[in-house]
Amino acid sequence: MSDLYLSRIRSWFMSSPPAEWALNRLRSTLIGALSQGPIPRHVAFEMDGNRRYARSHKIETIEGHHLGFEALARVLEVCYKCGVKVVTVYAFSIENFHRPKYEVDGLMQLAKVKLEQLIQHGELLDRYGASVRVLGRLDLIPPDVLEVVERATAATEHNKDCVLNICFPYTSREEMTTAIRTTVEEYSTTPRPHSTPFSQNRITQKILSKQAGKPDFLEPIRESASPTPSSLQSDDQDDAVSTATTLHLDSAAVKGVDDEETVAIYPNAETITPETLDRHVYTADCPPLDLFVRTSGVERLSDFMLWQCHQDTDIFFLKCFWPEFDLWHFLPVLVEWQWRQKQKAREERPRRRVKQA
């Protein structure tokens, strides 16, 4: 009983105007101090623990998700004030459709309400020039929610300074599958012009001349002796293109000036690299992921940003539930990240000196 009484007194004191003013001043001072050091350009949050927070506080599950959205608003302001350019959050997994229908419907309606509030009161995003992007399987979103999603993205598309990526509904496996599918479509339907300095007629003349044992300039080509396009299909192949994707001569070669031809070819699959897939993932135009944060004490990525996490991504697993997450939880993470960046910079200096020597 005494603990509950002290908790109420603490809540009353912290919500009083003098305490709020002092906390805001302290918060601004800390954010300003952090901004003097290196700041991650791209931060991802796996907002986990809403349901467990609700159970531990004996409130409805949907109320726990509602408090999670409020925590997101607090964290966004901290990130944008510090100078973070891109924030990516995991709002809804495709796997969540397997949850009870009432919870899925409640989450969809909550997302609809919050996005509508964002449209009506978008001061936070407009203040920092942040645009909203919804990444994932939009075809799985109910029509009434999808209409609000489209309005929210359209209402903030004029903002160019920062980005808020909302993954909804999303999984990394689905994202990578989509990236591979679009890459295959690009490589199989988009021919590229390829110039060769030797025309097909010149090559044919050379072959026939050698077979006849005569110089090629003494043996002009007869029209009746010209090989068919199918017989030449494997002769004029460039090492950088695939023989399986080269078009037929009669439809793909265009005679040019000075015996040069332009041949329409398809890209070789051997030229596909990780950078190729980078151009087709949902975050293609975003900077590399610098910082990944997951709350609730679970230490796994759970099918979120698997492709974007690379050798320089710092990953933090925090024990607090997402509705509890605020500046005081994020502050140690940023300080630790800045310290690691300074350590990396110190390690790089001797390597650079060795290379220069």
Coordinates of C-alpha atoms in Angstrom, one line a residue:
M1 CA 0.0 0.0 0.0
S2 CA 2.9 2.3 0.8
D3 CA 4.5 1.6 -2.6
L4 CA 1.2 2.5 -4.4
Y5 CA 1.0 5.7 -2.3
L6 CA 4.6 6.7 -3.2
S7 CA 4.0 5.9 -6.8
R8 CA 1.0 8.2 -6.9
I9 CA 2.9 11.0 -5.2
R10 CA 5.8 10.6 -7.7
S11 CA 3.3 10.7 -10.6
W12 CA 1.6 13.8 -9.3
F13 CA 4.9 15.6 -8.7
M14 CA 6.3 14.7 -12.1
S15 CA 3.2 16.0 -13.8
S16 CA 3.3 19.3 -12.0
P17 CA 4.2 22.4 -14.2
P18 CA 7.5 23.1 -12.4
A19 CA 8.7 19.5 -12.7
E20 CA 7.6 19.3 -16.4
W21 CA 9.5 22.6 -17.1
A22 CA 12.6 21.3 -15.4
L23 CA 12.5 17.9 -17.2
N24 CA 12.0 19.6 -20.6
R25 CA 15.0 21.8 -19.9
L26 CA 17.1 18.8 -18.9
R27 CA 15.9 16.9 -21.9
S28 CA 16.8 19.7 -24.3
T29 CA 20.2 20.1 -22.7
L30 CA 21.0 16.3 -23.0
I31 CA 19.8 16.2 -26.6
G32 CA 21.9 19.2 -27.5
A33 CA 25.0 17.6 -25.9
L34 CA 24.4 14.4 -27.8
S35 CA 24.1 16.3 -31.1
Q36 CA 27.7 17.5 -30.7
G37 CA 28.9 14.0 -31.3
P38 CA 28.4 11.5 -34.2
I39 CA 24.7 10.7 -34.8
P40 CA 23.3 7.6 -36.5
R41 CA 21.6 8.5 -39.8
H42 CA 19.3 5.4 -39.8
V43 CA 17.8 3.9 -36.7
A44 CA 15.4 0.9 -36.5
F45 CA 13.1 0.1 -33.6
E46 CA 11.5 -3.3 -33.0
M47 CA 8.6 -2.1 -30.8
D48 CA 8.2 -5.2 -28.7
G49 CA 6.4 -5.8 -25.4
N50 CA 3.1 -4.0 -25.7
R51 CA 1.0 -7.1 -24.8
R52 CA 3.3 -8.1 -21.9
Y53 CA 3.2 -4.6 -20.6
A54 CA -0.6 -4.7 -20.8
R55 CA -0.7 -8.0 -18.9
S56 CA 1.7 -6.8 -16.2
H57 CA -0.4 -3.7 -15.6
K58 CA -3.7 -5.5 -15.8
I59 CA -5.1 -3.5 -18.8
E60 CA -6.6 -4.5 -22.1
T61 CA -4.1 -5.6 -24.8
I62 CA -5.3 -2.9 -27.2
E63 CA -4.6 -0.3 -24.5
G64 CA -1.0 -1.6 -24.4
H65 CA -0.7 -1.1 -28.2
H66 CA -2.2 2.4 -27.8
L67 CA 0.5 3.3 -25.2
G68 CA 3.1 1.9 -27.6
F69 CA 2.0 4.4 -30.3
E70 CA 2.5 7.2 -27.7
A71 CA 6.0 5.9 -27.0
L72 CA 6.7 6.1 -30.7
A73 CA 5.8 9.8 -30.8
R74 CA 8.2 10.5 -27.9
V75 CA 11.0 8.6 -29.5
L76 CA 10.5 10.2 -32.9
E77 CA 10.9 13.7 -31.4
V78 CA 14.1 12.6 -29.7
C79 CA 15.5 11.1 -32.8
Y80 CA 14.7 14.0 -35.1
K81 CA 16.0 16.5 -32.5
C82 CA 19.3 14.7 -32.3
G83 CA 19.7 14.7 -36.1
V84 CA 18.6 11.2 -37.1
K85 CA 17.5 11.2 -40.8
V86 CA 15.6 7.9 -41.1
V87 CA 13.6 6.0 -38.4
T88 CA 12.2 2.6 -39.3
V89 CA 9.7 0.9 -37.0
Y90 CA 8.2 -2.6 -37.0
A91 CA 4.5 -1.9 -36.6
F92 CA 2.9 -5.1 -37.7
S93 CA 4.3 -8.4 -38.9
I94 CA 2.6 -10.5 -41.5
E95 CA 2.8 -13.3 -39.0
N96 CA 0.5 -11.3 -36.7
F97 CA -2.4 -12.2 -38.9
H98 CA -2.3 -15.5 -37.1
R99 CA -3.2 -13.8 -33.8
P100 CA -6.9 -13.8 -32.6
K101 CA -9.1 -11.9 -35.0
Y102 CA -10.3 -9.4 -32.4
E103 CA -6.7 -8.4 -31.7
V104 CA -5.8 -8.1 -35.4
D105 CA -9.0 -6.0 -36.0
G106 CA -8.1 -3.8 -33.0
L107 CA -4.6 -3.2 -34.3
M108 CA -5.8 -2.3 -37.7
Q109 CA -8.4 0.2 -36.3
L110 CA -5.7 1.6 -34.0
A111 CA -3.4 2.1 -36.9
K112 CA -6.2 3.8 -38.8
V113 CA -7.0 6.2 -35.9
K114 CA -3.3 7.1 -35.3
L115 CA -2.7 7.7 -39.0
E116 CA -5.8 9.9 -39.1
Q117 CA -4.5 11.9 -36.1
L118 CA -1.2 12.2 -38.0
I119 CA -3.0 13.7 -40.9
Q120 CA -5.0 16.1 -38.8
H121 CA -2.2 17.1 -36.3
G122 CA 1.0 16.5 -38.2
E123 CA 3.0 19.3 -36.5
L124 CA 5.7 16.9 -35.3
L125 CA 6.5 15.6 -38.7
D126 CA 6.2 19.0 -40.4
R127 CA 8.4 20.6 -37.8
Y128 CA 11.3 18.3 -38.7
G129 CA 10.4 17.8 -42.4
A130 CA 9.6 14.1 -42.0
S131 CA 7.7 12.1 -44.6
V132 CA 5.8 8.9 -43.8
R133 CA 6.3 5.8 -45.9
V134 CA 4.5 2.5 -45.2
L135 CA 6.5 -0.5 -46.3
G136 CA 5.2 -4.0 -46.7
R137 CA 2.4 -6.0 -48.2
L138 CA -0.1 -3.2 -48.7
D139 CA -2.4 -5.6 -50.5
L140 CA -3.1 -7.3 -47.1
I141 CA -4.3 -4.1 -45.4
P142 CA -8.1 -3.7 -45.2
P143 CA -9.5 -1.2 -47.7
D144 CA -10.6 1.4 -45.2
V145 CA -7.2 1.3 -43.5
L146 CA -5.3 1.4 -46.8
E147 CA -7.2 4.6 -47.8
V148 CA -5.9 6.3 -44.6
V149 CA -2.4 5.0 -45.3
E150 CA -2.4 6.5 -48.8
R151 CA -3.7 9.8 -47.4
A152 CA -1.0 9.9 -44.7
T153 CA 1.8 9.3 -47.2
A154 CA 0.4 11.9 -49.6
A155 CA 0.0 14.5 -46.8
T156 CA 3.7 14.3 -45.9
E157 CA 5.3 13.6 -49.3
H158 CA 6.4 17.2 -49.5
N159 CA 8.7 16.8 -46.5
K160 CA 12.3 16.0 -47.6
D161 CA 14.5 16.3 -44.6
C162 CA 13.6 13.1 -42.6
V163 CA 11.8 9.8 -43.1
L164 CA 9.6 7.7 -41.0
N165 CA 9.4 4.1 -42.4
I166 CA 6.4 2.2 -40.9
C167 CA 6.8 -1.5 -41.7
F168 CA 3.1 -2.6 -41.9
P169 CA 2.5 -5.5 -42.6
Y170 CA 6.0 -6.7 -43.1
T171 CA 8.6 -9.5 -42.8
S172 CA 12.2 -9.5 -44.0
R173 CA 11.7 -12.8 -45.9
E174 CA 8.8 -11.2 -47.8
E175 CA 10.9 -8.1 -48.5
M176 CA 13.8 -10.1 -49.9
T177 CA 11.5 -12.3 -51.9
T178 CA 10.0 -9.2 -53.5
A179 CA 13.5 -7.8 -54.2
I180 CA 14.6 -11.0 -55.9
R181 CA 11.3 -11.1 -57.9
T182 CA 11.7 -7.6 -59.2
T183 CA 15.4 -8.2 -60.0
V184 CA 14.4 -11.2 -62.1
E185 CA 11.7 -9.2 -63.8
E186 CA 14.2 -6.4 -64.6
Y187 CA 16.8 -8.8 -65.9
S188 CA 14.4 -10.8 -68.1
T189 CA 12.3 -8.0 -69.6
T190 CA 14.7 -5.1 -70.0
P191 CA 17.1 -5.6 -72.9
R192 CA 20.1 -3.3 -73.1
P193 CA 21.9 -2.1 -76.3
H194 CA 25.3 -3.6 -76.9
S195 CA 27.7 -2.3 -79.6
T196 CA 30.2 -4.7 -81.3
P197 CA 33.0 -3.4 -83.6
F198 CA 32.5 -6.4 -86.0
S199 CA 29.4 -6.8 -88.1
Q200 CA 27.8 -10.2 -88.6
N201 CA 28.6 -10.1 -92.3
R202 CA 32.3 -9.4 -91.6
I203 CA 32.5 -12.4 -89.2
T204 CA 30.8 -14.6 -91.7
Q205 CA 33.2 -13.5 -94.5
K206 CA 36.2 -14.3 -92.2
I207 CA 34.9 -17.7 -91.5
L208 CA 34.1 -18.6 -95.1
S209 CA 37.5 -17.2 -96.2
K210 CA 39.4 -19.4 -93.8
Q211 CA 37.4 -22.5 -94.8
A212 CA 38.2 -21.8 -98.5
G213 CA 41.8 -21.1 -97.8
K214 CA 41.7 -17.7 -99.4
P215 CA 42.1 -14.1 -98.2
D216 CA 38.8 -12.7 -97.1
F217 CA 39.1 -9.7 -99.5
L218 CA 39.3 -12.1 -102.5
E219 CA 36.2 -14.1 -101.6
P220 CA 33.1 -11.9 -101.4
I221 CA 30.1 -13.2 -99.6
R222 CA 27.4 -14.7 -101.7
E223 CA 23.9 -14.3 -100.5
S224 CA 23.1 -18.0 -100.9
A225 CA 26.1 -18.9 -98.7
S226 CA 25.0 -16.7 -95.8
P227 CA 24.4 -18.8 -92.7
T228 CA 21.1 -18.7 -91.0
P229 CA 20.7 -16.6 -87.9
S230 CA 20.4 -19.8 -85.7
S231 CA 23.8 -21.0 -86.9
L232 CA 25.4 -17.6 -85.9
Q233 CA 23.6 -17.3 -82.6
S234 CA 26.5 -18.9 -80.6
D235 CA 29.3 -17.3 -82.6
D236 CA 29.0 -13.6 -81.8
Q237 CA 28.8 -13.7 -78.0
D238 CA 30.4 -11.2 -75.7
D239 CA 32.0 -12.6 -72.6
A240 CA 29.9 -10.4 -70.4
V241 CA 26.5 -11.5 -71.6
S242 CA 24.6 -14.8 -71.3
T243 CA 24.2 -16.9 -74.5
A244 CA 20.8 -18.0 -73.3
T245 CA 19.4 -14.4 -73.3
T246 CA 20.9 -13.1 -76.6
L247 CA 18.2 -12.2 -79.1
H248 CA 18.1 -13.7 -82.7
L249 CA 20.2 -11.8 -85.2
D250 CA 17.3 -10.9 -87.5
S251 CA 15.3 -9.3 -84.8
A252 CA 18.0 -7.9 -82.5
A253 CA 20.8 -6.6 -84.7
V254 CA 20.7 -3.2 -86.3
K255 CA 23.3 -2.4 -89.0
G256 CA 25.4 0.6 -88.0
V257 CA 28.0 2.8 -89.6
D258 CA 31.5 1.5 -90.3
D259 CA 30.4 -2.2 -90.0
E260 CA 29.3 -1.8 -86.4
E261 CA 26.1 -3.3 -85.1
T262 CA 24.0 -2.6 -82.0
V263 CA 22.7 -5.8 -80.5
A264 CA 19.9 -5.9 -78.0
I265 CA 20.9 -8.2 -75.1
Y266 CA 19.6 -9.1 -71.7
P267 CA 21.8 -8.5 -68.6
N268 CA 23.8 -11.6 -67.5
A269 CA 22.6 -13.1 -64.2
E270 CA 26.3 -13.3 -63.2
T271 CA 26.3 -9.5 -62.8
I272 CA 23.7 -9.6 -59.9
T273 CA 25.4 -8.5 -56.7
P274 CA 24.2 -7.5 -53.2
E275 CA 24.2 -3.9 -54.5
T276 CA 21.7 -5.0 -57.2
L277 CA 19.3 -6.3 -54.5
D278 CA 19.9 -3.1 -52.4
R279 CA 18.2 -1.2 -55.2
H280 CA 15.1 -3.3 -55.0
V281 CA 14.4 -3.6 -51.2
Y282 CA 11.9 -1.3 -49.5
T283 CA 14.6 0.9 -48.0
A284 CA 16.5 1.3 -51.3
D285 CA 16.9 5.1 -51.0
C286 CA 17.7 5.2 -47.3
P287 CA 21.2 5.3 -45.8
P288 CA 22.7 2.1 -44.3
L289 CA 21.3 1.0 -41.0
D290 CA 23.5 2.3 -38.2
L291 CA 21.5 1.3 -35.1
F292 CA 19.0 -1.4 -34.3
V293 CA 17.1 -1.4 -31.0
R294 CA 14.7 -4.0 -29.7
T295 CA 12.8 -3.7 -26.4
S296 CA 11.2 -6.4 -24.1
G297 CA 14.4 -8.3 -23.4
V298 CA 14.1 -10.7 -26.4
E299 CA 17.4 -11.1 -28.1
R300 CA 16.6 -11.9 -31.7
L301 CA 15.7 -9.9 -34.9
S302 CA 12.4 -11.8 -35.5
D303 CA 12.4 -11.3 -39.3
F304 CA 12.9 -7.5 -39.2
M305 CA 15.6 -5.7 -41.2
L306 CA 17.6 -8.9 -41.8
W307 CA 18.9 -7.6 -45.2
Q308 CA 19.7 -4.1 -43.9
C309 CA 21.7 -5.3 -40.8
H310 CA 25.4 -5.3 -41.9
Q311 CA 28.8 -5.6 -40.3
D312 CA 28.7 -2.0 -39.0
T313 CA 25.2 -2.1 -37.6
D314 CA 25.1 -1.9 -33.8
I315 CA 22.4 -3.9 -32.2
F316 CA 21.0 -3.2 -28.7
F317 CA 18.5 -5.4 -26.8
L318 CA 16.8 -3.6 -23.9
K319 CA 14.8 -5.2 -21.1
C320 CA 12.2 -2.5 -20.9
F321 CA 8.8 -2.9 -22.6
W322 CA 8.2 -0.6 -25.6
P323 CA 5.4 1.5 -23.9
E324 CA 8.0 2.4 -21.2
F325 CA 10.7 3.4 -23.8
D326 CA 11.7 7.1 -23.7
L327 CA 14.7 9.4 -23.7
W328 CA 16.1 7.9 -20.5
H329 CA 16.2 4.5 -22.1
F330 CA 17.5 5.8 -25.4
L331 CA 20.1 8.0 -23.9
P332 CA 22.5 5.2 -22.8
V333 CA 22.1 3.5 -26.2
L334 CA 23.2 6.7 -28.1
V335 CA 26.1 7.3 -25.7
E336 CA 27.3 3.7 -26.2
W337 CA 26.9 4.0 -30.0
Q338 CA 28.9 7.2 -30.0
W339 CA 31.7 5.6 -27.9
R340 CA 31.8 2.6 -30.3
Q341 CA 32.1 5.0 -33.3
K342 CA 35.1 6.8 -31.6
Q343 CA 36.7 3.4 -31.0
K344 CA 36.3 2.4 -34.6
A345 CA 37.8 5.7 -35.7
R346 CA 40.8 5.2 -33.4
E347 CA 41.3 1.7 -34.9
E348 CA 41.1 3.0 -38.4
R349 CA 43.8 5.7 -38.0
P350 CA 46.8 3.2 -37.8
R351 CA 45.4 1.2 -40.8
R352 CA 45.2 4.4 -42.9
R353 CA 48.8 5.3 -42.0
V354 CA 50.0 1.9 -43.1
K355 CA 48.2 2.2 -46.4
Q356 CA 49.6 5.6 -47.0
A357 CA 53.1 4.4 -46.2

